[in-house]
Short mmCIF file of C-alpha atoms in Angstrom, two decimals:
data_model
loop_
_atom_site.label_atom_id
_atom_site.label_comp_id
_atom_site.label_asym_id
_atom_site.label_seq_id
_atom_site.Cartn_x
_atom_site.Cartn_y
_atom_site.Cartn_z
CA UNK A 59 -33.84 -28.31 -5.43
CA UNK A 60 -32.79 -25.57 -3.38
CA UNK A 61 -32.21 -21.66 -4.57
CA UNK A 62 -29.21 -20.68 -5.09
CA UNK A 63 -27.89 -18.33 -2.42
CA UNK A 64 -27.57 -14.73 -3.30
CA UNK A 65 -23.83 -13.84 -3.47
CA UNK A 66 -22.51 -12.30 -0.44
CA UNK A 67 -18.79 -11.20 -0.35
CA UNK A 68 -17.05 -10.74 2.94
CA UNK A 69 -13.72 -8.18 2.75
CA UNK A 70 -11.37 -8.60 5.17
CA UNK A 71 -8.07 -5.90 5.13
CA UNK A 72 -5.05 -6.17 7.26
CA UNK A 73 -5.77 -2.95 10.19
CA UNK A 74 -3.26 -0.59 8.50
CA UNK A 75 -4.30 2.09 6.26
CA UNK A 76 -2.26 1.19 3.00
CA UNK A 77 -4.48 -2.01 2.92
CA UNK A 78 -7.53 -0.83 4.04
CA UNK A 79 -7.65 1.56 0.86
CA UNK A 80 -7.33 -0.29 -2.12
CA UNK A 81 -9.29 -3.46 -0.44
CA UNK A 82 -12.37 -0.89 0.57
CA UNK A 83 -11.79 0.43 -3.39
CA UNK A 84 -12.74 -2.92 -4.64
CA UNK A 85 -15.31 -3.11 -2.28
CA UNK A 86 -16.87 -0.59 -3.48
CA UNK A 87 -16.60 -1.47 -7.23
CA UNK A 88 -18.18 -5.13 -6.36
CA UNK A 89 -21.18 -3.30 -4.97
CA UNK A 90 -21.31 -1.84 -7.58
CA UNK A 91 -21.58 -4.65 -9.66
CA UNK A 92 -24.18 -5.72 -8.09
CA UNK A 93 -22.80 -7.78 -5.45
CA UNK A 94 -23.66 -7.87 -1.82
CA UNK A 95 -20.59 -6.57 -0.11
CA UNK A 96 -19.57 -6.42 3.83
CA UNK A 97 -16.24 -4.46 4.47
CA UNK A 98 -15.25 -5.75 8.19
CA UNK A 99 -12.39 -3.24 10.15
CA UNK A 100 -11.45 -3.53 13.16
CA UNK A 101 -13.53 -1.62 16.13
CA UNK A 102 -10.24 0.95 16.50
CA UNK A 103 -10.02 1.50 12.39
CA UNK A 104 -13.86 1.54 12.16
CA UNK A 105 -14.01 4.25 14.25
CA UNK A 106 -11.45 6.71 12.88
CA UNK A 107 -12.46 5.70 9.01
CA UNK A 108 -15.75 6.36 9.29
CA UNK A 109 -15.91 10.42 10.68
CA UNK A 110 -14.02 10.50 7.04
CA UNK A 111 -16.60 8.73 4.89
CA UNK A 112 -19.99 9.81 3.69
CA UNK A 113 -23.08 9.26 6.27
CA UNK A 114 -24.31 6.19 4.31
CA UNK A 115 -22.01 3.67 2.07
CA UNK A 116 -21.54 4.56 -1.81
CA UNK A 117 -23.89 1.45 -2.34
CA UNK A 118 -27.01 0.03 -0.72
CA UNK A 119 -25.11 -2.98 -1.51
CA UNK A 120 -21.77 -1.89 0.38
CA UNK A 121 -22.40 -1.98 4.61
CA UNK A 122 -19.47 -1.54 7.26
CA UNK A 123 -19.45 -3.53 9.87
CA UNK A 124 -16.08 -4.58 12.41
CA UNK A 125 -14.85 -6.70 15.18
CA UNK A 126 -11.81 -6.34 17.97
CA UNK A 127 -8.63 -7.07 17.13
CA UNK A 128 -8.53 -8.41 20.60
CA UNK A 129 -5.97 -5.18 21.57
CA UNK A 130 -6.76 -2.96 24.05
CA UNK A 131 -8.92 0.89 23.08
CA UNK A 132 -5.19 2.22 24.54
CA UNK A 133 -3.10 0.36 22.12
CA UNK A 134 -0.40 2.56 19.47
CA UNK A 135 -1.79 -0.31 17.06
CA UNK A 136 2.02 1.74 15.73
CA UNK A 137 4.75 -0.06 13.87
CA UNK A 138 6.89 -0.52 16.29
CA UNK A 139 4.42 -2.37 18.09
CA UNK A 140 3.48 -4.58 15.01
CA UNK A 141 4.36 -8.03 16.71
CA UNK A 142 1.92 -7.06 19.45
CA UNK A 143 -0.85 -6.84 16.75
CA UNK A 144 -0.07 -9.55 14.54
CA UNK A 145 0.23 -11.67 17.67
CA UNK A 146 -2.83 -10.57 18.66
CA UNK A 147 -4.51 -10.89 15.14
CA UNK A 148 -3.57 -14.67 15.06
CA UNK A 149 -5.45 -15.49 18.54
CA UNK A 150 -7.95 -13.30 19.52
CA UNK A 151 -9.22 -11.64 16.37
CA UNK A 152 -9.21 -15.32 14.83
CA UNK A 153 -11.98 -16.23 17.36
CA UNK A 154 -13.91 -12.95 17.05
CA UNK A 155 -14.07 -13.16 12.90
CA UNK A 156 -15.38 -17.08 13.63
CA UNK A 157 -18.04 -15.99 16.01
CA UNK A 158 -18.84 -12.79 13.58
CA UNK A 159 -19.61 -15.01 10.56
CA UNK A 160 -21.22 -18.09 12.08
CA UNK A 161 -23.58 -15.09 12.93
CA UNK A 162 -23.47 -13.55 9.56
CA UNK A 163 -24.24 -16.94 7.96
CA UNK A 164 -27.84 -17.03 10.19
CA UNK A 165 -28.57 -13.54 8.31
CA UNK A 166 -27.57 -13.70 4.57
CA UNK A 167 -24.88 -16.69 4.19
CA UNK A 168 -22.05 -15.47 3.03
CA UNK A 169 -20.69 -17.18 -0.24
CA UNK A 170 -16.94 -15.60 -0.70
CA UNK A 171 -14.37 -14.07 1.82
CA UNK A 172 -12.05 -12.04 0.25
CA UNK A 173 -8.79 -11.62 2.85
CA UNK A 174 -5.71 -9.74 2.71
CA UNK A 175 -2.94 -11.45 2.35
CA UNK A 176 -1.57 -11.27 5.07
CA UNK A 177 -5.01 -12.13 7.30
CA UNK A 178 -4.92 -15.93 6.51
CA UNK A 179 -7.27 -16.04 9.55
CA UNK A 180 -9.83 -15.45 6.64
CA UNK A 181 -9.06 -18.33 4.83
CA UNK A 182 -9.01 -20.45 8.01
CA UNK A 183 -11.88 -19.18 9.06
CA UNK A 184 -13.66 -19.37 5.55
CA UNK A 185 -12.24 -23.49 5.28
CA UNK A 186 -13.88 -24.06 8.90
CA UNK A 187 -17.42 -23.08 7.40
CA UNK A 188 -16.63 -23.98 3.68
CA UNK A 189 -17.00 -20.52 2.17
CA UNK A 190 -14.40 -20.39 -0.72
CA UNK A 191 -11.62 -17.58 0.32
CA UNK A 192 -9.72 -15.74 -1.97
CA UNK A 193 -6.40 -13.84 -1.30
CA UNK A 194 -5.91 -10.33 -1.94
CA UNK A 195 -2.03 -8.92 -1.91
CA UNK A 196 -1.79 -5.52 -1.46
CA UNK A 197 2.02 -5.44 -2.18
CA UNK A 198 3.30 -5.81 -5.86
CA UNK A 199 3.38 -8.71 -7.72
CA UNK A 200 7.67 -8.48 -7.51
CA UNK A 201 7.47 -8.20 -3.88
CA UNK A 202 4.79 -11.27 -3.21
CA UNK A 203 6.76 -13.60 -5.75
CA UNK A 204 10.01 -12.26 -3.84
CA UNK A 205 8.76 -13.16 -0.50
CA UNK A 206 7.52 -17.16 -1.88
CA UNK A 207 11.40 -17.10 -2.91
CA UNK A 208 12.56 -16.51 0.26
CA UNK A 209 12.46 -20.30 1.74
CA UNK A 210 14.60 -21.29 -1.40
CA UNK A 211 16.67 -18.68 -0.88
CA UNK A 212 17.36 -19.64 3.11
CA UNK A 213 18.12 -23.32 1.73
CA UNK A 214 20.66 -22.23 -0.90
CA UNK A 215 22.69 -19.83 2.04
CA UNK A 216 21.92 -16.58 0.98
CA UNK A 217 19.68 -15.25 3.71
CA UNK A 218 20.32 -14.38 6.08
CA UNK A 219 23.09 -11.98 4.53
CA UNK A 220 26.67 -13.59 5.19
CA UNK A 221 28.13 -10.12 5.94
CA UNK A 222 27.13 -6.34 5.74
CA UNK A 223 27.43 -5.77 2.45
CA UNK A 224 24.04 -4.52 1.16
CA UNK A 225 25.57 -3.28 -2.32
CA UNK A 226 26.57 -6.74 -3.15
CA UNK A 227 24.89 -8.34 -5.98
CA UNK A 228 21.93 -10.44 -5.48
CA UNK A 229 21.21 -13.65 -7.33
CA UNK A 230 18.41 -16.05 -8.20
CA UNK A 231 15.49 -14.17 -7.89
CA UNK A 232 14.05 -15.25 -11.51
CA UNK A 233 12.85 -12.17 -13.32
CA UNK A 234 15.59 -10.18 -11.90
CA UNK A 235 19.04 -11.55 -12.60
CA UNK A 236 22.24 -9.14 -13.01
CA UNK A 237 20.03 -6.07 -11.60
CA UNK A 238 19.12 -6.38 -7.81
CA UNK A 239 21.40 -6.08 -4.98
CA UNK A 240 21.07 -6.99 -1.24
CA UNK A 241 19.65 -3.88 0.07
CA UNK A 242 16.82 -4.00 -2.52
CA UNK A 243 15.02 -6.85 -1.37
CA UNK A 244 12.13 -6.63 1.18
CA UNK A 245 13.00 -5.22 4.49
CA UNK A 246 12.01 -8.41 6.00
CA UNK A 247 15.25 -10.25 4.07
CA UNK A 248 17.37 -7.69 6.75
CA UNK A 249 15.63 -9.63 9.43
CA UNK A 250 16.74 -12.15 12.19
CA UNK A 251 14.85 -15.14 10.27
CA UNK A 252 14.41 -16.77 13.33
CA UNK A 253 11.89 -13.44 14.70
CA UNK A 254 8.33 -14.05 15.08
CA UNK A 255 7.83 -11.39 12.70
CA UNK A 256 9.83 -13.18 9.86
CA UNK A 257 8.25 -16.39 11.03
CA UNK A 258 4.77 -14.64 10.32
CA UNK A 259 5.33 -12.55 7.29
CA UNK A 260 6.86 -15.77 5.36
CA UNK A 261 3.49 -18.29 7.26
CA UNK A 262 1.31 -15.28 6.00
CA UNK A 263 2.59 -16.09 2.25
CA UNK A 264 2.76 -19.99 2.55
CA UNK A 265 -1.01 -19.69 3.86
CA UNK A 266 -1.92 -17.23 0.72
CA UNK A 267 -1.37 -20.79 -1.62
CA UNK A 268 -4.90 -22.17 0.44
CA UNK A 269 -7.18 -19.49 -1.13
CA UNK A 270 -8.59 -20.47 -4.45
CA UNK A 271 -7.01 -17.14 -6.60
CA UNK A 272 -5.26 -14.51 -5.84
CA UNK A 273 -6.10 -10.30 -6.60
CA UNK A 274 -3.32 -8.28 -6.81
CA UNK A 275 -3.43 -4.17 -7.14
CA UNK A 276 -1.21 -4.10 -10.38
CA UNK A 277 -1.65 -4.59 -13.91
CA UNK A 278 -0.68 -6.68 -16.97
CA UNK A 279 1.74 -4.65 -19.23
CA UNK A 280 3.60 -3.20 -15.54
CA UNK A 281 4.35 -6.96 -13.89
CA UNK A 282 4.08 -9.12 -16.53
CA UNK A 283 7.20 -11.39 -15.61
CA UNK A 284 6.43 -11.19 -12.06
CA UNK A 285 2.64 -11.69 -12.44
CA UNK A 286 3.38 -15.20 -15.07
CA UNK A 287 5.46 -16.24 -11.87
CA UNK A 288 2.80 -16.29 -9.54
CA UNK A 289 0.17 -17.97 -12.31
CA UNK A 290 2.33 -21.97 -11.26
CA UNK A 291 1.49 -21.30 -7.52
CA UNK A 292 -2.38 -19.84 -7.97
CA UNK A 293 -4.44 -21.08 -10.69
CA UNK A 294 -6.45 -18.32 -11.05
CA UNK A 295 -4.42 -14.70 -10.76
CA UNK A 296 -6.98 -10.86 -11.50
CA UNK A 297 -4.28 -7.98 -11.37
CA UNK A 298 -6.67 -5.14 -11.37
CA UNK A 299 -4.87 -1.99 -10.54
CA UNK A 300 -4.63 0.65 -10.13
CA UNK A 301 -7.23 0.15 -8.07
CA UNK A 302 -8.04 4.31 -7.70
CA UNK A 303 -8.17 4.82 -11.13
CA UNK A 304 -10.46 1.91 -12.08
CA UNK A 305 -12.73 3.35 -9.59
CA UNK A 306 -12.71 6.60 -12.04
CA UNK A 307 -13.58 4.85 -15.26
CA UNK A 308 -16.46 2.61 -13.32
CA UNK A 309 -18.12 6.31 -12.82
CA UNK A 310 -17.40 6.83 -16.35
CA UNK A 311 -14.28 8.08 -16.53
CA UNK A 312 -15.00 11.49 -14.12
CA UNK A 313 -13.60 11.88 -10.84
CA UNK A 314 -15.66 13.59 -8.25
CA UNK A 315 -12.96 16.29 -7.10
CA UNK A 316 -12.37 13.99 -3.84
CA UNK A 317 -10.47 11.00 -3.57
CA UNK A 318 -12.26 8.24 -5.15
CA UNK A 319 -11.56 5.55 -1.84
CA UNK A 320 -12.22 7.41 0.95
CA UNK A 321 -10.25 5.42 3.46
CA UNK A 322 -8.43 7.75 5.58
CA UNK A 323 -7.46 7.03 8.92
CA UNK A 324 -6.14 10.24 9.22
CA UNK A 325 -8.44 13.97 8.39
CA UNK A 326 -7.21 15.31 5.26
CA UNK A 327 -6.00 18.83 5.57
CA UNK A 328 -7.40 20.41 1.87
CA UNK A 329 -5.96 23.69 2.87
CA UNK A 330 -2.68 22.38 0.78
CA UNK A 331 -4.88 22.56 -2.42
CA UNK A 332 -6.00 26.57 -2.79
CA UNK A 333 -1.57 26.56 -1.55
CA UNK A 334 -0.86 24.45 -4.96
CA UNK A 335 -3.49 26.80 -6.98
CA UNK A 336 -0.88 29.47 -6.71
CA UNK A 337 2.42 27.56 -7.37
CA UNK A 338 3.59 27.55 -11.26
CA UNK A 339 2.45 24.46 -13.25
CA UNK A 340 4.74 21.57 -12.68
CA UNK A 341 6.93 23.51 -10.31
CA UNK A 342 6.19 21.52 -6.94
CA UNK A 343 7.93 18.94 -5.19
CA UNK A 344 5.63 17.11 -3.40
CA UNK A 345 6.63 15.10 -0.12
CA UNK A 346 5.09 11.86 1.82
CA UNK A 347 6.50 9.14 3.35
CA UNK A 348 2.85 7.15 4.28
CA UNK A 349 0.67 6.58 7.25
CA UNK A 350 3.15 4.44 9.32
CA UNK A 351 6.93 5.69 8.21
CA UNK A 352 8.66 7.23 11.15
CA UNK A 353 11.59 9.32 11.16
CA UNK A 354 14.27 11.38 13.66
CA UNK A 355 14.73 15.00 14.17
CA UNK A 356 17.65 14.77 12.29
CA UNK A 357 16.59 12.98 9.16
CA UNK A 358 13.92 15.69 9.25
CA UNK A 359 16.01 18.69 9.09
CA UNK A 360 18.28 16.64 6.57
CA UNK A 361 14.94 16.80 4.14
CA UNK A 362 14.06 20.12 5.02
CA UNK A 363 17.10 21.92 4.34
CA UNK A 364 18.03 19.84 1.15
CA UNK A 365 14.53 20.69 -0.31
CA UNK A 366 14.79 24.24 1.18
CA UNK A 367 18.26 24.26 -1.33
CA UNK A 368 17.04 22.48 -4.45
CA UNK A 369 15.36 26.14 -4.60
CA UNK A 370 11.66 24.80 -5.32
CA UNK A 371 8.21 24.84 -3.50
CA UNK A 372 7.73 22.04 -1.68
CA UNK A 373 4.40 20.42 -0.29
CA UNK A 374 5.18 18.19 2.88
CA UNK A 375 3.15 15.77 4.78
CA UNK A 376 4.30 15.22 7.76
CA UNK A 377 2.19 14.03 10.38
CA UNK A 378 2.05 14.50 14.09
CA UNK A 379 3.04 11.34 15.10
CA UNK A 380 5.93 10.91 12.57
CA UNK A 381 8.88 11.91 14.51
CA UNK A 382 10.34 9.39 16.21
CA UNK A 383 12.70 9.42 19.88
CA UNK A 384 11.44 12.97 21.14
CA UNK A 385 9.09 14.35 23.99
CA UNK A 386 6.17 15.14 22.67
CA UNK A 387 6.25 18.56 23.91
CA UNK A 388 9.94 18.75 21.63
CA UNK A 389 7.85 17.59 18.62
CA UNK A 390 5.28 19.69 18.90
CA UNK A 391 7.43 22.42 18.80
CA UNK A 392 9.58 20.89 16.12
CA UNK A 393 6.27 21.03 14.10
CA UNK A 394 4.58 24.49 14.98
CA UNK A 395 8.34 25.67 14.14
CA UNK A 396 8.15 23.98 10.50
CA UNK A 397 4.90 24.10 9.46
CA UNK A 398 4.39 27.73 8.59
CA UNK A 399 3.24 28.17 5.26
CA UNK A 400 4.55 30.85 2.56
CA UNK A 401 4.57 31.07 -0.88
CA UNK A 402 7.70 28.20 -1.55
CA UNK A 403 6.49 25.90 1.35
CA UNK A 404 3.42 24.01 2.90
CA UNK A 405 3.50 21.26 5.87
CA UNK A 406 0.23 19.66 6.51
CA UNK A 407 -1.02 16.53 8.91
CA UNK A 408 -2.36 14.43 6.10
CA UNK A 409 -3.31 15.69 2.10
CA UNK A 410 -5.96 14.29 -0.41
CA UNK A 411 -2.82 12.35 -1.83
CA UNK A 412 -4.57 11.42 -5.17
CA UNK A 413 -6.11 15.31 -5.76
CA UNK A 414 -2.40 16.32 -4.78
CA UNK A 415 -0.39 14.18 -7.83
CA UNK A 416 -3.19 15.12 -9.96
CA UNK A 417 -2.75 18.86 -9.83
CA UNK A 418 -1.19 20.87 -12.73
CA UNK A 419 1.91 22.34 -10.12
CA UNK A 420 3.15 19.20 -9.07
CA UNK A 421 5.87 18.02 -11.22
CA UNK A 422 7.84 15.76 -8.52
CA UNK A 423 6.80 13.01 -5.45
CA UNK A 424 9.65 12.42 -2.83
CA UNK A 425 7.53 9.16 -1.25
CA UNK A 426 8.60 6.30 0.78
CA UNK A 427 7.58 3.91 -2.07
CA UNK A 428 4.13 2.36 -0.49
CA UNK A 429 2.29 0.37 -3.26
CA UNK A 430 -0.46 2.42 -3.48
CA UNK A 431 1.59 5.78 -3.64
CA UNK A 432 3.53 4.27 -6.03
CA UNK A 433 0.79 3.17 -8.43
CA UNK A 434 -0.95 6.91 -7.65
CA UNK A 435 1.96 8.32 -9.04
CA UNK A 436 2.10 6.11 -12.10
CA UNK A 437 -1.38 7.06 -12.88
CA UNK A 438 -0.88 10.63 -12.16
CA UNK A 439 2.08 10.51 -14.63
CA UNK A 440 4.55 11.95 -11.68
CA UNK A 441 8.22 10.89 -11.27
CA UNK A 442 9.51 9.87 -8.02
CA UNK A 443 12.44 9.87 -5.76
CA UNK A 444 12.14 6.80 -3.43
CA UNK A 445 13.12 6.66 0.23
CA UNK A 446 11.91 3.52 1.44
CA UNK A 447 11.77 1.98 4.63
CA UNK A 448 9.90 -1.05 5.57
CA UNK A 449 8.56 -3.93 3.70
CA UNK A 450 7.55 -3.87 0.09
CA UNK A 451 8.73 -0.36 -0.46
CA UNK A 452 12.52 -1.28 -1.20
CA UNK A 453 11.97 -3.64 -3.81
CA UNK A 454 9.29 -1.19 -5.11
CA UNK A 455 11.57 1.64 -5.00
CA UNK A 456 14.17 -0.63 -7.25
CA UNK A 457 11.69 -1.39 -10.00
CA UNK A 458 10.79 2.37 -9.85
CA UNK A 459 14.10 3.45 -10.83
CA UNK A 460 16.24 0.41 -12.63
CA UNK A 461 13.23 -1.50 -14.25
CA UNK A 462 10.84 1.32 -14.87
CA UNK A 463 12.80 4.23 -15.17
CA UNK A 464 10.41 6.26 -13.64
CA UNK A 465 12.00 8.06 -11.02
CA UNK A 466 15.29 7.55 -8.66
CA UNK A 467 16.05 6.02 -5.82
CA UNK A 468 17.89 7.10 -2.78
CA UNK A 469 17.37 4.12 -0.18
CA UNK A 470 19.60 4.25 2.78
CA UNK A 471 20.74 7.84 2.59
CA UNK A 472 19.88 10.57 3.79
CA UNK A 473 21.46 13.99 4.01
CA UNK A 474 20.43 17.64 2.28
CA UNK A 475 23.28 17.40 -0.32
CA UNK A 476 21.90 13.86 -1.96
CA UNK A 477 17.78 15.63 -1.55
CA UNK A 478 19.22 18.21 -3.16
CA UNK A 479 20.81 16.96 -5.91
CA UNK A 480 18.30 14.43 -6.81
CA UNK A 481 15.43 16.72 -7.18
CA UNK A 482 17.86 18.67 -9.71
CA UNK A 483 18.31 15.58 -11.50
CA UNK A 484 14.64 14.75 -11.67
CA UNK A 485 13.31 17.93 -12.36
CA UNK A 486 16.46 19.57 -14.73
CA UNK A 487 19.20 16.75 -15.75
CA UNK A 488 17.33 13.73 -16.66
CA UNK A 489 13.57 15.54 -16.40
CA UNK A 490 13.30 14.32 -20.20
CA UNK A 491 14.47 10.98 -20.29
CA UNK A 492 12.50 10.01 -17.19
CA UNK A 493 9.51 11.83 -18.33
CA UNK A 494 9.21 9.68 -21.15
CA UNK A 495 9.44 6.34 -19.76
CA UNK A 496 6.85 8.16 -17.03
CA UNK A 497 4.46 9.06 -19.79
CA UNK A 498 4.87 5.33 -21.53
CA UNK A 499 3.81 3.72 -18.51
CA UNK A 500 1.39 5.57 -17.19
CA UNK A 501 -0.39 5.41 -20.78
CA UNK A 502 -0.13 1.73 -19.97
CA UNK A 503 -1.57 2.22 -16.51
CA UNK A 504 -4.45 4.64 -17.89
CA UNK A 505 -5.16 1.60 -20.93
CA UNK A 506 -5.43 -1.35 -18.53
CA UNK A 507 -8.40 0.33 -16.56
CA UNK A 508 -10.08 1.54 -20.06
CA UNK A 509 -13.68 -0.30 -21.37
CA UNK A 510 -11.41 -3.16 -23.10
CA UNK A 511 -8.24 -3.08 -20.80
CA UNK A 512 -6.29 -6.09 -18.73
CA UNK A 513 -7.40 -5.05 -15.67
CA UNK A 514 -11.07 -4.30 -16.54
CA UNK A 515 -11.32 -7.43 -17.97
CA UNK A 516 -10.11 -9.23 -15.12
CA UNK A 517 -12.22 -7.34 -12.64
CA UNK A 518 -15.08 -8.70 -15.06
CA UNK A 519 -13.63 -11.82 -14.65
CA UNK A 520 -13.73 -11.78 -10.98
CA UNK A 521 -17.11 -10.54 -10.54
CA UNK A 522 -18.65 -13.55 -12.55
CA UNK A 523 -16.56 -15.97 -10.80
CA UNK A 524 -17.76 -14.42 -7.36
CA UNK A 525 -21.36 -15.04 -9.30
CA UNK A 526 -20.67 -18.91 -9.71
CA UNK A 527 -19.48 -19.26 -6.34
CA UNK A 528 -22.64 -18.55 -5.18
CA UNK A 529 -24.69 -20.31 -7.75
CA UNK A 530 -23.12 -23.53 -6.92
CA UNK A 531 -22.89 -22.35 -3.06
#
């Protein structure tokens, strides 16, 4: 009778830095476990993450490894390239993860691949050697079941959009009737649906249904309608976010100081935090729109002078590359112009994001509505004004503010009067109300990751299922 093989999980993140952090968090709480864990990036993110992490892994367990994305070293890799990569992803990285684990397997077999969902080359690839593949979403659990809707909804006529309305009602989107409108569905239902990128995002979610469960970066009490939704397509379903903050209670509940997933693509600029030591508790507006979010010279002074007016300190991230249509030599300019710090106001490159909504002076996140910001700033207890752009983050930025009541949302607008009178309404008009649906839900968020909560339970869950894979392997 032969041994059963040692279980060896394979993590495989879409090359974008809002999925390589929560998937390299989980990562690093299998190892943990005990489980034999390979994180593979690709060669272009391997080499900016790891400058950022530790000299050796968190776990002897936990080892980095990557392969080409098949791009050239020259490549933006930058969103407005993103049909470029995905293309690219789809052909030549395909080939290069096949010949990477048909290597792999010669070493130490590996008995699980773990992909993102939106990599279903791992679950192809995985089939081809018959290693069981399971998906990991990094959006919400509203946003995936949105985007399975989206076939029905092209049969029924309602995408694409009959005319320009965006404020027009939008129905039959179960768990949402009577609330959503147009322009609060996914970016991708704006789309030309016949696009290669539409064609891929919606394959990308058909393919997710060949993995044998699903993990999803959320937890119980936050998604629950969304979340039984997706439990008819996958039989098995682990929501066990936030992600960040299970990471905390796994080292028994104390955080180091530094961002539990270090994952950055981008150096962290920890000047910003001796700058909040000296700002009045809960007196800071703090501002980030992501890693990828682009925006024009105009939208920027539209944010600067309406947070300039609101009359509070502000903390902005705003990174070198985020300005879009302008010389570089005009940006840099732009930037050396704006980013002088005084008492009321500090521009950085890139900030310890978690250390940053953690801290006693901030009392309000401007954000672009990422998943992982978003949960950060549940668990941090923080309200939110949302200004999303691409993807996920509308539909995120609409539970934020109509099913959560958590913060506000100011999609598709953007000038200094509407900044400014938000952050008055968040921080003076409705600073109550929204404060305690805040505090409700991020007790809810702080209970799942606790010793008997959802989402430790299910990360339990997942580890001994990863066990049995491998047993019967």
């Amino acid at each position: 009778m032969e041994e059963p093989l040692e279980s060896h999980v394979l993590i495989l993140p879409f090359p974008a830095q809002g999925h390589i952090k929560p998937m390299l968090c989980l990562a690093k709480l299998l190892a943990t476990s005990g489980l034999r864990v390979t994180f593979l990036n690709t060669h272009n993110n391997h080499r900016r993450v790891l400058p950022h992490n530790p000299c050796s892994p968190p776990s002897p367990l936990l080892r980095f490894e990557s392969i080409s994305d098949g791009l050239p070293d020259d490549h933006p890799r930058s969103l407005e390239r993103i049909e470029e990569l995905v293309l690219s992803i789809k052909m030549a990285m395909k080939a290069h993860l096949r010949e990477f684990l048909l290597r792999e397997c010669v070493q130490l077999p590996v008995t699980c691949v773990i992909a993102d969902g939106i990599m279903s080359i791992g679950i192809d690839v995985a089939e081809e050697l018959s290693v069981p593949a399971i998906s990991f979403r990094t959006y919400s659990a509203c946003c995936l079941w949105t985007y399975f809707c989206i076939p029905t909804f092209i049969h029924e006529g309602k995408l694409p959009f009959p005319d320009d309305d965006l404020d027009k009602e939008f129905h039959g989107l179960r768990g949402a009737e009577g609330l959503l409108r147009r322009r609060d569905l996914p970016s991708l239902c704006r789309s030309q649906i016949d696009s290669n990128l539409f064609r891929y995002f919606i394959d990308e979610t058909i393919a997710m249904t060949q993995a044998c469960a699903l993990i999803l970066n959320t937890f119980d009490a936050l998604e629950a309608p969304m979340l039984s939704h997706l439990a008819t397509i996958f039989s098995d379903v682990y929501s066990i976010g936030p992600l960040h903050a299970l990471a905390i209670q796994s080292k028994g509940g104390h955080s180091s100081g530094r961002s539990e997933s270090v994952s950055s693509l981008w150096i962290e600029d920890r000047s910003c935090m001796a700058w909040l030591d000296s700002q009045a508790s809960r007196s800071v507006i703090y501002v980030s729109f992501g890693s990828l979010v682009k925006i024009t010279v105009d939208q920027c002074m539209e944010f600067w002078h309406g947070l300039v007016n609101c009359g509070r300190p502000f903390l902005w991230v705003l990174r070198e590359d985020a300005i879009l249509g302008e010389k570089e030599d005009n940006v840099k300019l732009l930037l050396l112009e704006l980013k002088v710090t005084s008492e009321t106001q500090c521009l950085v490159d890139w900030a310890p994001q978690e250390e940053v909504l953690a801290h006693p002076a901030v009392g309000g996140f401007l954000t672009h509505s990422g998943w992982n910001s978003t949960l950060e700033s549940i668990a941090a207890g923080i309200p939110m004004i949302c200004w999303p752009r691409i993807a996920d983050q509308q539909i995120n930025s609409w539970c934020v503010s109509e099913v959560w009541k958590i913060g506000l949302d100011m999609k598709d607008t953007c000038d200094r009067s509407t900044i400014e009178t938000l952050v008055r309404i968040l921080t003076e008009d409705k600073k109550e109300e929204i404060m305690k649906s805040m505090a409700r839900i991020s007790a809810l968020g702080s209970d799942s990751v606790g010793p008997e909560g959802s989402s430790s339970k299910n990360l339990e869950r997942l580890i001994e299922n990863i066990r049995k894979i491998g047993r019967t392997s």
